[in-house]
Tab-separated table of C-alpha atoms in Angstrom:
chain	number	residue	atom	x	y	z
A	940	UNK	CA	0.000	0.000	0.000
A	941	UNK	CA	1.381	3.395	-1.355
A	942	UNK	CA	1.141	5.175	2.494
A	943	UNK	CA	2.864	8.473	3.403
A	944	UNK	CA	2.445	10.582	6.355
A	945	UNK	CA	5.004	13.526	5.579
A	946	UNK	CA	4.389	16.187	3.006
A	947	UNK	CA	5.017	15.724	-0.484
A	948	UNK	CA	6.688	17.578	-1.980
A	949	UNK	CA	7.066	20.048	0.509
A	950	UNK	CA	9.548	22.183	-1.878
A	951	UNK	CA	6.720	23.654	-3.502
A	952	UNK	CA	5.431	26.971	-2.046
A	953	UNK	CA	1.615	27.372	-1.465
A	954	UNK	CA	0.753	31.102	-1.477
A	955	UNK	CA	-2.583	31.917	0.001
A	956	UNK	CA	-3.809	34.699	-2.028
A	957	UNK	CA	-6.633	36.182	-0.390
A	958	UNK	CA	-6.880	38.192	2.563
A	959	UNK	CA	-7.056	36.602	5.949
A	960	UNK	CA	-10.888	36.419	7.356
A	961	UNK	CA	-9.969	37.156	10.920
A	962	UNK	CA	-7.859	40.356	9.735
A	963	UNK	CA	-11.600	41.910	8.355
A	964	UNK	CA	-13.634	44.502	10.173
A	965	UNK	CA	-16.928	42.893	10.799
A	966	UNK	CA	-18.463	44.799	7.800
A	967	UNK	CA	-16.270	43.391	5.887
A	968	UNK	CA	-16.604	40.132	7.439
A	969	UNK	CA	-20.221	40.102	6.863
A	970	UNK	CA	-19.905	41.105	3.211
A	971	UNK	CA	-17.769	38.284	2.980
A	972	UNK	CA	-20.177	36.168	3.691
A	973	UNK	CA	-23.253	37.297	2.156
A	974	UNK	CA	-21.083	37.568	-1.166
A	975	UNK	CA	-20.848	33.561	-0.423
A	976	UNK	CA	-24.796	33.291	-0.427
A	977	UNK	CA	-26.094	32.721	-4.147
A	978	UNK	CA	-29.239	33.772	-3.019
A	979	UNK	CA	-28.233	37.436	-1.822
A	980	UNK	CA	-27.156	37.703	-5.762
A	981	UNK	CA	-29.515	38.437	-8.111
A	982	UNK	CA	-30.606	35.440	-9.733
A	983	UNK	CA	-29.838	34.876	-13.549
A	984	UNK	CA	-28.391	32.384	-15.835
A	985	UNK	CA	-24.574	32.658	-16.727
A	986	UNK	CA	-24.043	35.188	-19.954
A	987	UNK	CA	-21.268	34.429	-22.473
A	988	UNK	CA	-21.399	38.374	-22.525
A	989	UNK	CA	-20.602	38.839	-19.086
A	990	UNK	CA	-17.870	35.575	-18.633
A	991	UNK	CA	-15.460	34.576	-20.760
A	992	UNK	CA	-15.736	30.954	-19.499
A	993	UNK	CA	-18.098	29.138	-21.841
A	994	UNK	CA	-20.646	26.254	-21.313
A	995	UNK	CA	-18.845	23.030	-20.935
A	996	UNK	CA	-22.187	21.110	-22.840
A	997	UNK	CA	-22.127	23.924	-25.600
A	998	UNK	CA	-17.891	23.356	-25.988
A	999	UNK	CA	-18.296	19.395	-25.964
A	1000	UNK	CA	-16.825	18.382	-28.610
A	1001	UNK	CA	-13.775	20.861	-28.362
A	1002	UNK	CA	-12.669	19.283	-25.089
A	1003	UNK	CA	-13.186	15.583	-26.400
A	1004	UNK	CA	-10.860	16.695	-29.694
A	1005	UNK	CA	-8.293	18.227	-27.214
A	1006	UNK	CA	-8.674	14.864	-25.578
A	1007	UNK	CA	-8.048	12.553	-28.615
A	1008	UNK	CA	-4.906	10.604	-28.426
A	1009	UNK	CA	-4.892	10.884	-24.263
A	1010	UNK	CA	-6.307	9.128	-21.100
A	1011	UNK	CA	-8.817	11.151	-19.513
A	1012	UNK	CA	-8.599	11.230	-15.869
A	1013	UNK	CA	-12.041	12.922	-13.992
A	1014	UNK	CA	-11.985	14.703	-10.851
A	1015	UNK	CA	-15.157	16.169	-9.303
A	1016	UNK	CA	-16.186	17.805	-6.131
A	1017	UNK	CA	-18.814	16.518	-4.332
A	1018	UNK	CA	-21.414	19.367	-2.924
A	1019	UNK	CA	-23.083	21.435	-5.490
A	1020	UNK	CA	-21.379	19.476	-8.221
A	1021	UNK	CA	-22.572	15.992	-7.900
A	1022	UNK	CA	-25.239	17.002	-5.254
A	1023	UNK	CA	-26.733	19.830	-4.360
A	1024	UNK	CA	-26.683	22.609	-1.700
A	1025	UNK	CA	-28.862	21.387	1.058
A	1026	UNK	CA	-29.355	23.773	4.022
A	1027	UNK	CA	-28.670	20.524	5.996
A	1028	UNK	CA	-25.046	18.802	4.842
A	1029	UNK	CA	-25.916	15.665	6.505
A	1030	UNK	CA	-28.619	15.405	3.731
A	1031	UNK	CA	-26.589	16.094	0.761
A	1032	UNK	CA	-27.760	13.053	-0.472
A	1033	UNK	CA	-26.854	11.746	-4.321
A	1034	UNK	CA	-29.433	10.829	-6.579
A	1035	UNK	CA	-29.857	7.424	-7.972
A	1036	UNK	CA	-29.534	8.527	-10.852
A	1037	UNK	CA	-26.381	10.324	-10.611
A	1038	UNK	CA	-24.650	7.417	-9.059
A	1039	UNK	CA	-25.588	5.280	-11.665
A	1040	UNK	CA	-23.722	7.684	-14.098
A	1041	UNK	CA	-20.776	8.033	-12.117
A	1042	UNK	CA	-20.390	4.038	-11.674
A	1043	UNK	CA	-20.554	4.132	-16.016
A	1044	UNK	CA	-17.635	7.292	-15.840
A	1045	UNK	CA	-15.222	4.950	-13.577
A	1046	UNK	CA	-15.137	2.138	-15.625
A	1047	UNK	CA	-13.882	4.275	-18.761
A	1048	UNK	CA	-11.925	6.737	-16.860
A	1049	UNK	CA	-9.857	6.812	-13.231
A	1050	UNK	CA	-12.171	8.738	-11.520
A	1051	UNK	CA	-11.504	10.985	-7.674
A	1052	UNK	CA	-14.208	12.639	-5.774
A	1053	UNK	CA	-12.094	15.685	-3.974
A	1054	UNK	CA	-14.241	16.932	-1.561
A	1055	UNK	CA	-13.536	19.538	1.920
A	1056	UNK	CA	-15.503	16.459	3.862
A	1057	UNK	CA	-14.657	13.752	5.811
A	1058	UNK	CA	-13.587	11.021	3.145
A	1059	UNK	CA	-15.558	8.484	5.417
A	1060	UNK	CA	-18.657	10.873	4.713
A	1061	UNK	CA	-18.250	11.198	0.843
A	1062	UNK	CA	-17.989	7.437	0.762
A	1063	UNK	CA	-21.349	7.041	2.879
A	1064	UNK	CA	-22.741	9.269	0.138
A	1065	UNK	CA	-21.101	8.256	-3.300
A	1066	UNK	CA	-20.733	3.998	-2.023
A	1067	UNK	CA	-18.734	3.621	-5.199
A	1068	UNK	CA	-15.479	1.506	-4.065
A	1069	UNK	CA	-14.463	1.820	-7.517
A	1070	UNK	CA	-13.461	5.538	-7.093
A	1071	UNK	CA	-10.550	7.513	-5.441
A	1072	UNK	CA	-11.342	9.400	-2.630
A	1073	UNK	CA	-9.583	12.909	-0.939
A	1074	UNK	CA	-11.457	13.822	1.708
A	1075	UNK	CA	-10.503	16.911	4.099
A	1076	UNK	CA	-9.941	18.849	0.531
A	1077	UNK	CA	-7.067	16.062	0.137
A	1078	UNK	CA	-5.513	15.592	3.019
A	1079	UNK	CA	-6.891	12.336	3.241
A	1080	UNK	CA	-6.946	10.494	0.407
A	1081	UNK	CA	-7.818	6.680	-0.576
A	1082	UNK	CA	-8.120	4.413	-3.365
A	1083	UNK	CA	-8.373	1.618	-5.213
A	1084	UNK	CA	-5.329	-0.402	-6.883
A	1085	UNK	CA	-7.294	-0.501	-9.999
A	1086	UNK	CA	-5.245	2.002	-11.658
A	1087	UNK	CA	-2.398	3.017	-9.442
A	1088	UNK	CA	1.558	2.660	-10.153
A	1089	UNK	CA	3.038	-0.392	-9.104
A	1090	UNK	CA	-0.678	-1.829	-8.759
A	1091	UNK	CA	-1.133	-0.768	-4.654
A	1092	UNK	CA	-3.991	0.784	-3.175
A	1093	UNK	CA	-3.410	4.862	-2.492
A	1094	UNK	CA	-3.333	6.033	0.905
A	1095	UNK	CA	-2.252	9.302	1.742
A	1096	UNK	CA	-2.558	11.419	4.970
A	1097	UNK	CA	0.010	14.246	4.892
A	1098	UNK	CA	-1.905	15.890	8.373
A	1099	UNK	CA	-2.284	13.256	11.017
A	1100	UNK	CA	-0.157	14.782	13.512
A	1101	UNK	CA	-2.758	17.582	13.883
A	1102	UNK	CA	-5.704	15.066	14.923
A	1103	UNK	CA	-5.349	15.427	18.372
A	1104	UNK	CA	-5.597	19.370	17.542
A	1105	UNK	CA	-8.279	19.059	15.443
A	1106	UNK	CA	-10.561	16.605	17.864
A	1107	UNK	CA	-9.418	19.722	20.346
A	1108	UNK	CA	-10.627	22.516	18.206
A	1109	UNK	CA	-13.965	20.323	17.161
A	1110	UNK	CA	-14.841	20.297	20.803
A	1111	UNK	CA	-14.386	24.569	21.614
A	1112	UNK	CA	-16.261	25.294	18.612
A	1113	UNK	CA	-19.460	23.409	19.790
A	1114	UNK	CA	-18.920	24.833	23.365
A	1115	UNK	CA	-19.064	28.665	21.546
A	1116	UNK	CA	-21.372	27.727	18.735
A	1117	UNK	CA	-24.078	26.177	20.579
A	1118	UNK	CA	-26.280	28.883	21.081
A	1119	UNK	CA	-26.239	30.432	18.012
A	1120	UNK	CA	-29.186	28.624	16.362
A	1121	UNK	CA	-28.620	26.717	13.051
A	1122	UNK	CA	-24.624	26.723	13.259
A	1123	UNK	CA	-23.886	23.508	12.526
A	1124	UNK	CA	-19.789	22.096	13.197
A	1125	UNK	CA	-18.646	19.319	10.953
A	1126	UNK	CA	-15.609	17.210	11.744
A	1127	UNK	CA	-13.711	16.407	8.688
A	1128	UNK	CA	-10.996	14.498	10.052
A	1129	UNK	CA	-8.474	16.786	9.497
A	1130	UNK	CA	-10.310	20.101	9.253
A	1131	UNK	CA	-13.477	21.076	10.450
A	1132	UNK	CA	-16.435	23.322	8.777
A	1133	UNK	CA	-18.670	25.764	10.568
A	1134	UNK	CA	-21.962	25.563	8.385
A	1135	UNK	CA	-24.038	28.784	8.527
A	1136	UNK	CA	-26.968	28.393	5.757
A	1137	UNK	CA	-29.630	28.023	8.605
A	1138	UNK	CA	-28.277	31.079	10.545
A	1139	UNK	CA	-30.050	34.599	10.585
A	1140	UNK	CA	-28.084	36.644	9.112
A	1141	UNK	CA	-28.371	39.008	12.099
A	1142	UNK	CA	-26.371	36.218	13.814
A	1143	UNK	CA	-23.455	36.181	11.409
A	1144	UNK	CA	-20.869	38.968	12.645
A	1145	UNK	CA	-21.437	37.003	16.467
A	1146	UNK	CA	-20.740	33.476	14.795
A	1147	UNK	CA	-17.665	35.175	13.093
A	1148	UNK	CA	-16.271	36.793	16.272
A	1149	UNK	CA	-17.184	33.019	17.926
A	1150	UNK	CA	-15.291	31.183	15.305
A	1151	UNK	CA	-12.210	33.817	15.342
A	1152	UNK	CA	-11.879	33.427	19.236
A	1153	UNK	CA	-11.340	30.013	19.043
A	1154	UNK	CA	-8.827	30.423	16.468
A	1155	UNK	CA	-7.115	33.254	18.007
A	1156	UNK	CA	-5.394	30.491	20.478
A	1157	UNK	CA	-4.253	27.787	17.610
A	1158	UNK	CA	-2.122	29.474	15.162
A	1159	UNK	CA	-1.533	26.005	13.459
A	1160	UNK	CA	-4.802	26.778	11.521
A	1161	UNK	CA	-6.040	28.754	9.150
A	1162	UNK	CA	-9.733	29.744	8.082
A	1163	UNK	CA	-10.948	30.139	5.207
A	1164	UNK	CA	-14.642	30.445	3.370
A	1165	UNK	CA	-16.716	28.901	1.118
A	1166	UNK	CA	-21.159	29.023	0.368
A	1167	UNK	CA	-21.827	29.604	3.469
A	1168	UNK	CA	-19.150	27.604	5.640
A	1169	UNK	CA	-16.427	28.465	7.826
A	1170	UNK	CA	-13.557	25.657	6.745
A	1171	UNK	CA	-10.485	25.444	9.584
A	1172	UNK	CA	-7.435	23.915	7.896
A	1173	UNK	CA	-3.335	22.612	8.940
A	1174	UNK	CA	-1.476	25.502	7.719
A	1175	UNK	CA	0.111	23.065	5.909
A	1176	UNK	CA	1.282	23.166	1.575
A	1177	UNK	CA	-1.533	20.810	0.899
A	1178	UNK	CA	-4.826	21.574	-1.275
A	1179	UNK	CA	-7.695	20.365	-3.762
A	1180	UNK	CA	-4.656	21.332	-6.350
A	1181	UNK	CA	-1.987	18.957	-4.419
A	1182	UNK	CA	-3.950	16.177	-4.010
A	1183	UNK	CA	-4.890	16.567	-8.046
A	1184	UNK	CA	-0.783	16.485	-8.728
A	1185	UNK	CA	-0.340	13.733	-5.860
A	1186	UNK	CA	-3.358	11.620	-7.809
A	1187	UNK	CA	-1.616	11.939	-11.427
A	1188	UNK	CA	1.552	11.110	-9.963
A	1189	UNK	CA	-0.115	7.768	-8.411
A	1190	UNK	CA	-2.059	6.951	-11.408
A	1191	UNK	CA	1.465	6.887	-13.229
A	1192	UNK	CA	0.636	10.369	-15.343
A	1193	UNK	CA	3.384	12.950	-13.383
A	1194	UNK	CA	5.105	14.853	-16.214
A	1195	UNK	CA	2.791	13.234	-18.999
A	1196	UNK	CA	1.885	14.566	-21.839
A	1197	UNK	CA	-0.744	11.942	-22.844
A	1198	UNK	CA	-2.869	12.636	-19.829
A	1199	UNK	CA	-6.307	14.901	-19.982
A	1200	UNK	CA	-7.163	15.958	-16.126
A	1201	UNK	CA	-11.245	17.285	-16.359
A	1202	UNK	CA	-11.971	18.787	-12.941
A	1203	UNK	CA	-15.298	19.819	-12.105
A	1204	UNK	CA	-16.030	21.348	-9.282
A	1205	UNK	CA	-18.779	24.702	-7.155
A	1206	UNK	CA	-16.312	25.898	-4.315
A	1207	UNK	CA	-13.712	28.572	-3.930
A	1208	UNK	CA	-10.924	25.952	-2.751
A	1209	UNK	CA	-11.554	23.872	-6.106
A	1210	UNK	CA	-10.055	27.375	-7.560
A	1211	UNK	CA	-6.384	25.729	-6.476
A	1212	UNK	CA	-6.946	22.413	-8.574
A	1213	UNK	CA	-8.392	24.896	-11.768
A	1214	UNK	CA	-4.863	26.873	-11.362
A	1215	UNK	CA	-2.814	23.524	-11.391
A	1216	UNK	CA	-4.543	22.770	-14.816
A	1217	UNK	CA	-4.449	26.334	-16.153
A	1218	UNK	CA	-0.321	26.221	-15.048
A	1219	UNK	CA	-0.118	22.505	-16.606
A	1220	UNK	CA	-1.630	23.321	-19.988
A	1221	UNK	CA	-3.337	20.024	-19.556
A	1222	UNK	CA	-7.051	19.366	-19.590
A	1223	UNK	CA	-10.183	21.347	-18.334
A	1224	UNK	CA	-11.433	23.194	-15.608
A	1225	UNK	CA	-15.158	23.475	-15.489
A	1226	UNK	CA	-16.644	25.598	-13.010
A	1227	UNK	CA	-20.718	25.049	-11.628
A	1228	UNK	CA	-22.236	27.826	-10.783
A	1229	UNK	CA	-25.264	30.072	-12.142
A	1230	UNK	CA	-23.946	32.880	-10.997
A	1231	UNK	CA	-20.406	35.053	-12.944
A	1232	UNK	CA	-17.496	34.588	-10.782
A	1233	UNK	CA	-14.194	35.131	-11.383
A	1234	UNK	CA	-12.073	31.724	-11.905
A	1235	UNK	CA	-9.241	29.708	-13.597
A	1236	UNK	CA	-11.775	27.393	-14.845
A	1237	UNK	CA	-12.055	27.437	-18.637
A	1238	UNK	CA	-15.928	26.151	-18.589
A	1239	UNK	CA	-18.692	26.478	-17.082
A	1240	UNK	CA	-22.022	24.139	-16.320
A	1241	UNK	CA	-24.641	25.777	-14.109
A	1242	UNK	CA	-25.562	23.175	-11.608
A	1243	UNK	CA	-25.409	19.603	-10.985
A	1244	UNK	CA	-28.041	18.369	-13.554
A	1245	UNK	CA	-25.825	19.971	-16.000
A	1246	UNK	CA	-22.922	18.209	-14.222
A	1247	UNK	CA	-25.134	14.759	-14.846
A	1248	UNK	CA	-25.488	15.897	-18.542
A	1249	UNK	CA	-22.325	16.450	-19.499
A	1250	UNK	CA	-21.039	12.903	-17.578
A	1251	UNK	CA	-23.794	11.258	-19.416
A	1252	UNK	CA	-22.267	12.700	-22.448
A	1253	UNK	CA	-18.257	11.686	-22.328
A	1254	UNK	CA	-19.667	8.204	-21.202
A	1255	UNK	CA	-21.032	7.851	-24.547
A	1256	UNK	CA	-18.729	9.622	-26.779
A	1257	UNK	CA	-16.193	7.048	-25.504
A	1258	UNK	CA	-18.260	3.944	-26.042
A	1259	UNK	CA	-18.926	5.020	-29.266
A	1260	UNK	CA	-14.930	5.732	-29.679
A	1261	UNK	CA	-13.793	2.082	-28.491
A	1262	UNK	CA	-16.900	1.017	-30.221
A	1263	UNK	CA	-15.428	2.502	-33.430
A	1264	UNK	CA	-11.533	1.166	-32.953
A	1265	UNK	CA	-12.978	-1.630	-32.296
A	1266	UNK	CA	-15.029	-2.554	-35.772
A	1267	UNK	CA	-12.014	-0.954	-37.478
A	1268	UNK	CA	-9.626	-3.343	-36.068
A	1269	UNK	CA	-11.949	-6.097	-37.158
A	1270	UNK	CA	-12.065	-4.897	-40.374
A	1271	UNK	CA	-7.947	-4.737	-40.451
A	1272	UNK	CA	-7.473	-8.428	-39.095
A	1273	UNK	CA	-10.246	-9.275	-41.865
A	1274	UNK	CA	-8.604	-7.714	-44.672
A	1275	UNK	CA	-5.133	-9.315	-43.050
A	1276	UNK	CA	-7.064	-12.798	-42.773
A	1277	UNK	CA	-7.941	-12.379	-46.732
A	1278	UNK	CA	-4.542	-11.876	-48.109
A	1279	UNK	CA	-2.880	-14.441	-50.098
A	1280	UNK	CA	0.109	-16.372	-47.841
């Protein structure tokens, strides 16, 4: 089993762009987060006018031609991509439906669901063993040996010596959370999320000072934000991005030019796996969202219907691609067979 616990890599510099929450003034703070509420925004589909990312459905076929010749290799978020945004995340369920198209992806392509969750959670949801997981927005990741270099299972868990840390944090955030109602704390693992899509927003700036205090006395961590969640991280070099360059690297495609990473994915932290593609000049970024954002994704699909569509779609432009080499090699090793000896 392919099992590290150190960080890999650990050369590479991460630079963490945007401005540190805590730093804010609480106007700020609460602009923050009602920018990260889709329904404070005015409601409207996605304009090629106002974007210059286009629809991933209406570009099809230029992403499977940039494909030809390469092994695709899918990586997909899990909430608001392949389910989506419930005001409860313990009911992010996935449809039948959607699972059922998933299962058809992995058995044409390697296939990771890179999620901020617990990777035990994501399973309970997806219950595809088939698939790689990297929960804790990859800092825990698992899979199969179905693919892999060398033929062993993945595990990778570049964080564990901040568990204790993290179990400690987990328990002063539901001691200072508690009575703000419809704050909700999720234990990742190896970072934690402070949900706030059932708070009043009259309650926000309170649950922001809450969260900060707790902080305040752990340095080790950082917060960031994402629709509507508070996510505590490791400071560690490790993101969505990483774990897409640690994946790769399993899967045997480091430094390949026959490889074609898609990445699909709703949340701010997906923007560091987007740049690793954009930097790579490999494969596609596709963004969901209804609403313009800025991003290094290069396409866009609105929510995760459109997420099921476009699945649905490479599933069967690659049967009918093997389908095709297929009758033409018949055809060769007929015309082979018919030649005098």
């Amino acid at each position: 089993m392919l099992s590290q616990n150190v960080d890999w890599k650990s050369g590479i510099n991460m630079e963490i762009k945007e401005k540190k929450f805590l730093d804010m003034s609480s106007t700020a703070r609460i602009n923050a987060m009602r920018a990260s509420s889709p329904t404070h925004i005015k409601s409207h589909s996605l304009s090629l006018h106002n974007v210059q990312q286009r629809s991933a459905l209406d570009m099809f076929e230029q992403i499977t031609n940039a494909s030809k010749g390469k092994q695709i290799v899918m990586f997909m978020d899990y909430d608001g991509t392949l389910s989506p945004i419930v005001d409860d995340p313990d009911r992010a369920f996935m449809s039948d439906a959607m699972r059922a198209t998933v299962r058809k992806l992995a058995t044409y392509f390697p296939t990771a669901i890179v999620s901020g969750r617990c990777r035990d959670k994501v399973y309970s949801f997806v219950r595809l063993a088939e698939l790689y997981y990297a929960g804790s927005h990859g800092m825990d990741i698992k899979g199969p040996s179905k693919h892999s270099k060398g033929g062993e299972a993945i595990l990778f868990q570049p964080a564990t010596q901040y568990l204790p840390i993290i179990d400690e944090v987990y328990k002063a955030l539901l001691v200072v959370t508690k009575d703000t109602p419809g704050a909700t704390v999720e234990n990742n693992k190896v970072c934690l999320s402070v949900h706030f899509r059932r708070v009043h927003e009259n309650k926000w700036a309170e649950l922001a000072k809450q969260v900060g205090s707790v902080l305040e006395a752990y340095p080790e961590f950082r917060l960031t934000q994402g629709r509507k969640v508070f996510e505590i991280r490791p400071t560690i070099k490790w993101d969505k991005g990483k774990a897409l360059e640690f994946l790769l690297e399993s899967l045997g495609y480091a430094n390949c030019a026959d490889v074609y990473p898609i990445y699909i994915g709703d949340d701010r932290t997906d923007e560091d796996a987007f740049k690793v593609l954009r930097e790579m000049g490999q494969g596609s970024g596709i963004l969901v969202s209804k609403i313009p954002k800025d991003t290094n994704a290069s396409y866009l699909l609105q929510e995760p219907s459109e997420v099921m569509a476009f699945l649905r779609r490479l599933v069967d432009w690659k049967r009918l691609s093997l389908r095709k080499q297929f009758m033409l090699k018949a055809r060769l090793e007929g015309i082979k067979m018919s030649l005098p000896i």
